[in-house]
Tab-separated table of C-alpha atoms (C1' of nucleotides) in Angstrom:
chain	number	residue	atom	x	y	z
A	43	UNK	CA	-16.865	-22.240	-0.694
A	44	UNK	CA	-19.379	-23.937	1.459
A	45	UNK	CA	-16.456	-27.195	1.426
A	46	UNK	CA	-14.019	-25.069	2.316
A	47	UNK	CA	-14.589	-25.242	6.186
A	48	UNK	CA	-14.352	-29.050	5.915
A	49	UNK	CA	-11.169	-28.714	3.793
A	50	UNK	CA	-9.003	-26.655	6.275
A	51	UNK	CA	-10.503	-28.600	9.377
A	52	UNK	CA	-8.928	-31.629	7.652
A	53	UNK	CA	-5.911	-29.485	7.815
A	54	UNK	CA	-6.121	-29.374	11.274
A	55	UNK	CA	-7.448	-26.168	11.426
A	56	UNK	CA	-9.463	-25.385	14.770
A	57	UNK	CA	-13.149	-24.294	13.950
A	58	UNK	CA	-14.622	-21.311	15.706
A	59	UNK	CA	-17.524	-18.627	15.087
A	60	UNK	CA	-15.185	-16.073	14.275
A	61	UNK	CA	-13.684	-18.320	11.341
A	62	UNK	CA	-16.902	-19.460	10.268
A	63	UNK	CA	-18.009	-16.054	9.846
A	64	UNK	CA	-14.903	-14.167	8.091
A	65	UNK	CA	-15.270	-17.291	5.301
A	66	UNK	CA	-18.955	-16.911	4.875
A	67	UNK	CA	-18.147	-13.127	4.060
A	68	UNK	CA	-16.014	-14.488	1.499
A	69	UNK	CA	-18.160	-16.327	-0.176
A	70	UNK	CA	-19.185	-15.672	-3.191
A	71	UNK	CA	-17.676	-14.602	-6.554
A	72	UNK	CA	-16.083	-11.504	-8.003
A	73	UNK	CA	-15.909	-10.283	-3.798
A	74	UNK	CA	-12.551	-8.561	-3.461
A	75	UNK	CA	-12.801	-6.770	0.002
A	76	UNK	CA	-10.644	-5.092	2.251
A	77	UNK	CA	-10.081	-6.352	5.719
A	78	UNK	CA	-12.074	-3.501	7.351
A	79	UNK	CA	-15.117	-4.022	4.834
A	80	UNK	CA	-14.402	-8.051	5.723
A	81	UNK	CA	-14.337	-7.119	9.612
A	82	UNK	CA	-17.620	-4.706	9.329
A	83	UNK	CA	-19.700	-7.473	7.243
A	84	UNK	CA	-18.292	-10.221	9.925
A	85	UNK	CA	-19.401	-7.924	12.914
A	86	UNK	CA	-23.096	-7.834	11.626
A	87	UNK	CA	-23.246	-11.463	12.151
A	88	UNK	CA	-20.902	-11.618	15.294
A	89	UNK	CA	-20.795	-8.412	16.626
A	90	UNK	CA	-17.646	-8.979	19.227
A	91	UNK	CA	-15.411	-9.888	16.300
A	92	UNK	CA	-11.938	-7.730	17.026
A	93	UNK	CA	-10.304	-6.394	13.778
A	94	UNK	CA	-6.777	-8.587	14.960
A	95	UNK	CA	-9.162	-11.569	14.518
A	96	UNK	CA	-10.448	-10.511	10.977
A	97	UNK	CA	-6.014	-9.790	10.059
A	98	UNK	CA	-5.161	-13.173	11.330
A	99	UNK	CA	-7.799	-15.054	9.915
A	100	UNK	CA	-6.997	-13.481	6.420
A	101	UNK	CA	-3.603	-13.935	6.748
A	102	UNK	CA	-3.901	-17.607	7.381
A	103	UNK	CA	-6.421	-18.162	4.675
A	104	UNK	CA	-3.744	-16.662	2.309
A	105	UNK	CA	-0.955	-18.911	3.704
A	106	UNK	CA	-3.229	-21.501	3.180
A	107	UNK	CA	-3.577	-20.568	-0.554
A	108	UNK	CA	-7.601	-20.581	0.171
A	109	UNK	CA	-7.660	-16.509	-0.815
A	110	UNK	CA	-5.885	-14.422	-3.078
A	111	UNK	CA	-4.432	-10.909	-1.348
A	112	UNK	CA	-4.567	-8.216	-4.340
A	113	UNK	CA	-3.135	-5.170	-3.748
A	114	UNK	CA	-4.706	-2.860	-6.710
A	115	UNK	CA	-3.768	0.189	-5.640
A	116	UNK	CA	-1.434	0.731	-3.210
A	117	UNK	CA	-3.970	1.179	-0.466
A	118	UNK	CA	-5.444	-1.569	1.849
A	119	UNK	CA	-5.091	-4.691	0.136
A	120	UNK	CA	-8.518	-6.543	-0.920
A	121	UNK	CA	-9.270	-10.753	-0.349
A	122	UNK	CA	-9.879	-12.569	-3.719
A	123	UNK	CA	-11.324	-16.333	-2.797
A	124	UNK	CA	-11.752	-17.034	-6.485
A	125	UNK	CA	-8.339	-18.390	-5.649
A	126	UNK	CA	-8.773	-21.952	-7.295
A	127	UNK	CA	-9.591	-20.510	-10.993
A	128	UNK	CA	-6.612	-18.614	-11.993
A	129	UNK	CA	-7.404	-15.089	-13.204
A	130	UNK	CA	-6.092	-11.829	-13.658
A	131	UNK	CA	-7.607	-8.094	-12.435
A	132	UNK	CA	-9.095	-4.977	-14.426
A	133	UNK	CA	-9.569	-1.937	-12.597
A	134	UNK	CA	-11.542	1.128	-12.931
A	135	UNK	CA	-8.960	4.266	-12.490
A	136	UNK	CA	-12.196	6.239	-11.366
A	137	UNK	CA	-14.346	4.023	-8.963
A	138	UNK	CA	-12.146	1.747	-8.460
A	139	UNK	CA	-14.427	-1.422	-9.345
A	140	UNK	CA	-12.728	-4.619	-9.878
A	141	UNK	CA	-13.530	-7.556	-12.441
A	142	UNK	CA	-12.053	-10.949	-12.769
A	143	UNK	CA	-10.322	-11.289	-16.445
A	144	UNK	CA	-9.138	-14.042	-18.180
A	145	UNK	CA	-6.234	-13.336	-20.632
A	146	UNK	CA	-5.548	-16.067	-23.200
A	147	UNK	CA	-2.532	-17.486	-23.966
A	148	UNK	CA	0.415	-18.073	-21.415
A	149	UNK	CA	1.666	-14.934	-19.767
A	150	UNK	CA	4.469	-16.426	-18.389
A	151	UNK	CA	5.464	-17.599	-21.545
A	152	UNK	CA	6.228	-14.148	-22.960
A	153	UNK	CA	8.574	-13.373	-20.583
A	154	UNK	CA	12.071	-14.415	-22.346
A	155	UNK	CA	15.019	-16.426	-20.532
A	156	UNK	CA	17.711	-13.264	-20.727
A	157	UNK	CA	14.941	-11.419	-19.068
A	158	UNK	CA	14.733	-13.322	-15.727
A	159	UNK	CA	17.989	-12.639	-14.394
A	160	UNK	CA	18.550	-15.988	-12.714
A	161	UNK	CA	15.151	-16.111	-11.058
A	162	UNK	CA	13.028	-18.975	-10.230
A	163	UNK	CA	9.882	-17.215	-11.550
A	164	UNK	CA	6.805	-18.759	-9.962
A	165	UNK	CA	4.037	-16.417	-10.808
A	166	UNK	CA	2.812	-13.912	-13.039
A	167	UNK	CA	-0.117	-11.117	-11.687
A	168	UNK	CA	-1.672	-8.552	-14.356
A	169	UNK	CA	-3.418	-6.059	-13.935
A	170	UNK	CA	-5.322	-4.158	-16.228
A	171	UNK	CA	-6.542	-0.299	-16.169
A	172	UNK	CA	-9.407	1.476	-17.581
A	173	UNK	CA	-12.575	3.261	-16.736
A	174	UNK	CA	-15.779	1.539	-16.885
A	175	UNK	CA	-18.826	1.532	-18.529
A	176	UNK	CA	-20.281	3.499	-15.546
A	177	UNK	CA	-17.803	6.067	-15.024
A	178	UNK	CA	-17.118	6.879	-18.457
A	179	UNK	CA	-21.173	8.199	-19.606
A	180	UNK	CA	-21.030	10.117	-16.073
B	144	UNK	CA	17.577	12.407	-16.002
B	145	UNK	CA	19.942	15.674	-16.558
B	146	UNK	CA	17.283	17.467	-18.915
B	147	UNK	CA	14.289	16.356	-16.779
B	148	UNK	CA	14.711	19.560	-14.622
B	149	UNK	CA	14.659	21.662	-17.570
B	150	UNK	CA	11.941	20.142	-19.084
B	151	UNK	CA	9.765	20.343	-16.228
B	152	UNK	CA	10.501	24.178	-15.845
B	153	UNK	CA	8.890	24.649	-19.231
B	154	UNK	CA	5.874	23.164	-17.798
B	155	UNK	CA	5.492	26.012	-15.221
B	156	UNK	CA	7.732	23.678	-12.715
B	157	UNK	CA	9.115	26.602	-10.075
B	158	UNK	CA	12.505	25.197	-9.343
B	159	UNK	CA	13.516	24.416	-5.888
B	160	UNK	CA	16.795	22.882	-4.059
B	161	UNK	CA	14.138	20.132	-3.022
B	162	UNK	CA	13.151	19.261	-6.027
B	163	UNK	CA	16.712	19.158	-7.620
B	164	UNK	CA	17.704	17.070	-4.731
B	165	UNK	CA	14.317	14.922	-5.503
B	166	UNK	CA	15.543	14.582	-8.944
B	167	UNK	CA	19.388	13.560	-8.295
B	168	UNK	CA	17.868	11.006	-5.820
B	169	UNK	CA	15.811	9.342	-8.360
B	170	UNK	CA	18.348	9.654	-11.292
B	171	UNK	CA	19.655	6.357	-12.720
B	172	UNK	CA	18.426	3.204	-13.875
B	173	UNK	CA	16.418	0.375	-11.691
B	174	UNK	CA	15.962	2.775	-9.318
B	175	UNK	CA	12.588	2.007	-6.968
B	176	UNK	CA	13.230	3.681	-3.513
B	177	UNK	CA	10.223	4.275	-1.541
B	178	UNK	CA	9.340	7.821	-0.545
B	179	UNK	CA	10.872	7.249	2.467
B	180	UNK	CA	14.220	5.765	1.284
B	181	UNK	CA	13.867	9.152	-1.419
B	182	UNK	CA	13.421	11.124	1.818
B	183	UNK	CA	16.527	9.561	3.722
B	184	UNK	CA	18.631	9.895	0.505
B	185	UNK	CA	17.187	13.732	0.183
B	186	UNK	CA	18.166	14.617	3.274
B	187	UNK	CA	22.089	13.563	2.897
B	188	UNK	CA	21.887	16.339	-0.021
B	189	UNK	CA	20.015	18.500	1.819
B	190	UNK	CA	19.458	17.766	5.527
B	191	UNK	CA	16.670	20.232	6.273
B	192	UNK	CA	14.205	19.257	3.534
B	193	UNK	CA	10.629	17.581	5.243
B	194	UNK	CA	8.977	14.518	3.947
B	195	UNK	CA	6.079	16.869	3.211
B	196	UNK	CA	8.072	17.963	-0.183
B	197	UNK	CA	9.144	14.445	-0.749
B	198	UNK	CA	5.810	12.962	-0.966
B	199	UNK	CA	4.533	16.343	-3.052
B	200	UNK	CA	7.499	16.276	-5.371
B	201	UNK	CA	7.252	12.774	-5.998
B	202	UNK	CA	2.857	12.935	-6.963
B	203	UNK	CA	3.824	15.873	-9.010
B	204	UNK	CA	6.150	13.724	-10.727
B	205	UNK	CA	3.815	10.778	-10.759
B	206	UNK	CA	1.378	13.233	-12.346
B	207	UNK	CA	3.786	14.733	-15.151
B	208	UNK	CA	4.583	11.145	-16.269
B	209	UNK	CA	7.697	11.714	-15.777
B	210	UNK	CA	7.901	8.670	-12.518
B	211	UNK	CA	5.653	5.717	-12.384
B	212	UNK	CA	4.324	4.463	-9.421
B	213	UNK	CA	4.939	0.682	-8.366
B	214	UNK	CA	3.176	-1.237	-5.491
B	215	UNK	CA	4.447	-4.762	-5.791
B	216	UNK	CA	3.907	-5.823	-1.751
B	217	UNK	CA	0.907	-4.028	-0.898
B	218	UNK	CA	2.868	-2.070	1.372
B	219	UNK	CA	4.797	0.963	0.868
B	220	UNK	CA	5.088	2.764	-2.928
B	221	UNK	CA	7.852	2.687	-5.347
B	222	UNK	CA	9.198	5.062	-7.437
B	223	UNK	CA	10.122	4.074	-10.607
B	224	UNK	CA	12.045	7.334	-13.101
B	225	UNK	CA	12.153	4.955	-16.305
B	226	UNK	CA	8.845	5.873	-16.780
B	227	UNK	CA	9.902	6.784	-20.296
B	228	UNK	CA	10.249	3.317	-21.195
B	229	UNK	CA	7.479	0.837	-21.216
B	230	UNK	CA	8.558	-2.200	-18.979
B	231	UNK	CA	7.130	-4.601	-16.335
B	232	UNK	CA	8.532	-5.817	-12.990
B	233	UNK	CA	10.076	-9.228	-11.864
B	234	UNK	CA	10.060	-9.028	-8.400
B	235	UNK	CA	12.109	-11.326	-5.061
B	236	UNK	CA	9.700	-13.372	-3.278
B	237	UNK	CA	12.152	-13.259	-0.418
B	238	UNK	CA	14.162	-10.135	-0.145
B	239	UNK	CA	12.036	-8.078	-2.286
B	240	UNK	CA	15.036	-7.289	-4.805
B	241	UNK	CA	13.039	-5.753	-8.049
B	242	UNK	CA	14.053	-5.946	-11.564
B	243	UNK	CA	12.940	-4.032	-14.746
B	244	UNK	CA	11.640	-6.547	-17.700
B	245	UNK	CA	10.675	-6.448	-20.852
B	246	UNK	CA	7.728	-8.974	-21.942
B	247	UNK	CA	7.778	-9.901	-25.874
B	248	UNK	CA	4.174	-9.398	-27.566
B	249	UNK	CA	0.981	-7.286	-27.003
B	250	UNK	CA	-0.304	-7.295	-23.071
B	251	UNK	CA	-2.889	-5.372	-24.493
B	252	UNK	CA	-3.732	-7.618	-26.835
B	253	UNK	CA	-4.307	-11.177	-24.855
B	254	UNK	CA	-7.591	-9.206	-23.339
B	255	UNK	CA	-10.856	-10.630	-25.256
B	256	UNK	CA	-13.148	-7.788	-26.056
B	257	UNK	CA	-15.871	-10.283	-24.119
B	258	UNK	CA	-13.713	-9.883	-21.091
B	259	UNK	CA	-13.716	-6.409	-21.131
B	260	UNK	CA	-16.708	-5.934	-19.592
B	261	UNK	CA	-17.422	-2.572	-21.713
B	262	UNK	CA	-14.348	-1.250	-20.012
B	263	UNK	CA	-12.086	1.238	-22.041
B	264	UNK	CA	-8.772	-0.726	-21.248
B	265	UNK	CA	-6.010	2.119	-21.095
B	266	UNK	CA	-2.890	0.540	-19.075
B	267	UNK	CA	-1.558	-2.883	-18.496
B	268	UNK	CA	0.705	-3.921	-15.136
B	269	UNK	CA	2.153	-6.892	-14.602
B	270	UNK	CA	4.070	-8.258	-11.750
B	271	UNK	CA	6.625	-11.399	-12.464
B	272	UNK	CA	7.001	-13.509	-8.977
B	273	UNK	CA	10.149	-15.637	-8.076
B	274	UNK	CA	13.265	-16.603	-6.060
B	275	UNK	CA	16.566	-14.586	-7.169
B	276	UNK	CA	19.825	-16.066	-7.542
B	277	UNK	CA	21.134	-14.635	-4.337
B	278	UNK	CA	18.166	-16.150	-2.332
B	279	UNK	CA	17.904	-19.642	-3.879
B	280	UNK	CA	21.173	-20.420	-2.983
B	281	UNK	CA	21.277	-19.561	0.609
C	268	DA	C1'	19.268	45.363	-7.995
C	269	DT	C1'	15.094	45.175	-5.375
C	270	DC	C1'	10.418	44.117	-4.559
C	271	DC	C1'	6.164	41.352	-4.844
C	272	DT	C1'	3.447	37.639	-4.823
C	273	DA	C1'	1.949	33.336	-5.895
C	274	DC	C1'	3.776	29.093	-5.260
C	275	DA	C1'	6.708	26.005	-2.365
C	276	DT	C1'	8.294	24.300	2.089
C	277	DT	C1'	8.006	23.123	6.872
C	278	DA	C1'	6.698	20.826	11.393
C	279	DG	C1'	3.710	18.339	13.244
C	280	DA	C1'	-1.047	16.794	13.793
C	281	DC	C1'	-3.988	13.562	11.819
C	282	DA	C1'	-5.700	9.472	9.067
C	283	DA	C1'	-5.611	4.798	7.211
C	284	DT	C1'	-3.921	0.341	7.395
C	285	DG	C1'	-1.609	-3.238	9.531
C	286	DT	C1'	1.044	-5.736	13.566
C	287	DC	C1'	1.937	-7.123	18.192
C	288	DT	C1'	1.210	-8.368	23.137
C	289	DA	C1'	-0.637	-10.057	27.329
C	290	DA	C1'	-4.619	-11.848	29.334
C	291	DG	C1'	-8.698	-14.338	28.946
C	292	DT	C1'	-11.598	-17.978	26.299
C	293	DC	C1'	-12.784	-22.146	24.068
C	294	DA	C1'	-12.716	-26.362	20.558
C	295	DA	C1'	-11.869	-30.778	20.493
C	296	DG	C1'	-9.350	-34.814	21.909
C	297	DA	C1'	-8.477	-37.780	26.223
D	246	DT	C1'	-16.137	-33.506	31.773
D	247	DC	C1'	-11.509	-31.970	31.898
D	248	DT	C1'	-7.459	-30.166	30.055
D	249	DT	C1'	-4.608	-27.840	27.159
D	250	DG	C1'	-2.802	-25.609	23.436
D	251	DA	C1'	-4.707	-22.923	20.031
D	252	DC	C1'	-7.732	-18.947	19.411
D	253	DT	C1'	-9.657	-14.343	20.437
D	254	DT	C1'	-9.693	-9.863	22.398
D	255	DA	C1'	-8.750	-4.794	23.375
D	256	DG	C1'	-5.884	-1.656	22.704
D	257	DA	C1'	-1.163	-0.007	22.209
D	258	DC	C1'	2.029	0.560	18.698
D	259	DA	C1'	4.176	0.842	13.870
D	260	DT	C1'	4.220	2.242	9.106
D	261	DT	C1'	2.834	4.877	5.380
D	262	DG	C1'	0.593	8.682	3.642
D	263	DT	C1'	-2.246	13.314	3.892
D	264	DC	C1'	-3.440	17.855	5.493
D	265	DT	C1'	-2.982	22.550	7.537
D	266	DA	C1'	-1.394	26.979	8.896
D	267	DA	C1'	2.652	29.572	9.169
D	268	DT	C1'	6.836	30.792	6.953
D	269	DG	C1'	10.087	31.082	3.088
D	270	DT	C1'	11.508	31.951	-1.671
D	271	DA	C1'	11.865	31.704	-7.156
D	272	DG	C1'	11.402	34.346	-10.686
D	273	DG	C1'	8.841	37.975	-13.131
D	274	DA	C1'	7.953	42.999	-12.686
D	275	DT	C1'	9.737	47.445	-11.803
DNA sequence: ATCCTACATTAGACAATGTCTAAGTCAAGA
DNA sequence: TCTTGACTTAGACATTGTCTAATGTAGGAT
């Protein structure tokens, strides 16, 4: 992640504290926030950071394919940067903790011709539901 | 769909002209209204009814098994009656057009027991992503 | 057929999440 | 250092969903 700064600078990207911040929050594997958690971890290192900031921010890091947005359960969508290693989601129904999984074999694969209907399919997402280890002896 | 009212009354379901209305709304196949479209399409059956009892009907539902719930933007739910039927979801990139698919092979399955993190794995979802006929041509 | 009562419905306030706007600020090239 | 277009901000607004207290009613009991 620490590269990625450089990267989107190349891309003409302007470079400011509020930026700076909202990636370093993202750094990291296995982080899937929400914008809100993203905007209260950015405001403890840059307190004046405004939430419209935090969306924008996000929402260009997704454009830019730099973050995955992963909507899990139909609430606020979380911000995956793992976005370079492709990987699917399992969620616990209870707590709601999320893990990166890697299914084998090629999920798009298994999805027949008669069954797209004409599409252009681009993209597969899974995700997979259970309860984990720590709910489940509670 | 016809016997679903029925079938719910033997479960203790009191029945209502809301929820009948509820139920025509959501009868048919590759149905996924929101609970607002529901509401709108309610009300032409039954003008007075609130969108209190459309989002209560429509949990109860979720909650029977006898509607599964969809969130394929992130933004508002879908509610899908083929619940009955295992089957996955190619969805428009563009105009948001969703169709009902049928994968070949175990979802299940392509998990590794190393990548289930202790999890007990009870549900698979998975979300196709592409251009539809009607939008890759214009 | 009527009555009772627990369950269902309603309007509208409230909550959570996300988007937009107008005014002020600043990064980075000239 | 200056300038300018891109960035940030506060807060209003929009969308989606939840909750509450008052009222209505389905269906069993009589």
């Amino acid at each position: 992640m620490s590269d990625l700064l450089e990267r989107l600078r190349g891309r003409g990207w302007r470079l400011t504290a509020q930026r700076r911040v909202v990636a370093e929050v993202l750094d990291g594997d296995h982080v899937h926030y929400t914008a809100d958690e993203v905007h209260a971890k950015a405001a403890e290192l840059l307190p004046e950071i405004s939430r419209a900031t935090v969306y924008n921010t996000l929402g260009e890091l997704v454009s830019l394919g730099e973050v995955m947005e992963v909507s899990t359960d139909g609430r606020a969508k979380r911000y995956d940067p793992n976005a370079h290693h492709a990987h699917q989601h399992l969620v616990c129904s209870q707590c709601g903790t999320i893990r990166d999984v890697h299914p084998t074999g090629d999920l798009m694969a298994v999805l027949p011709a008669e069954e797209r209907f004409g599409f252009q399919v681009a993209a597969v997402e899974v995700t997979y539901r259970g309860v984990c280890p720590n709910c489940s002896t509670s």
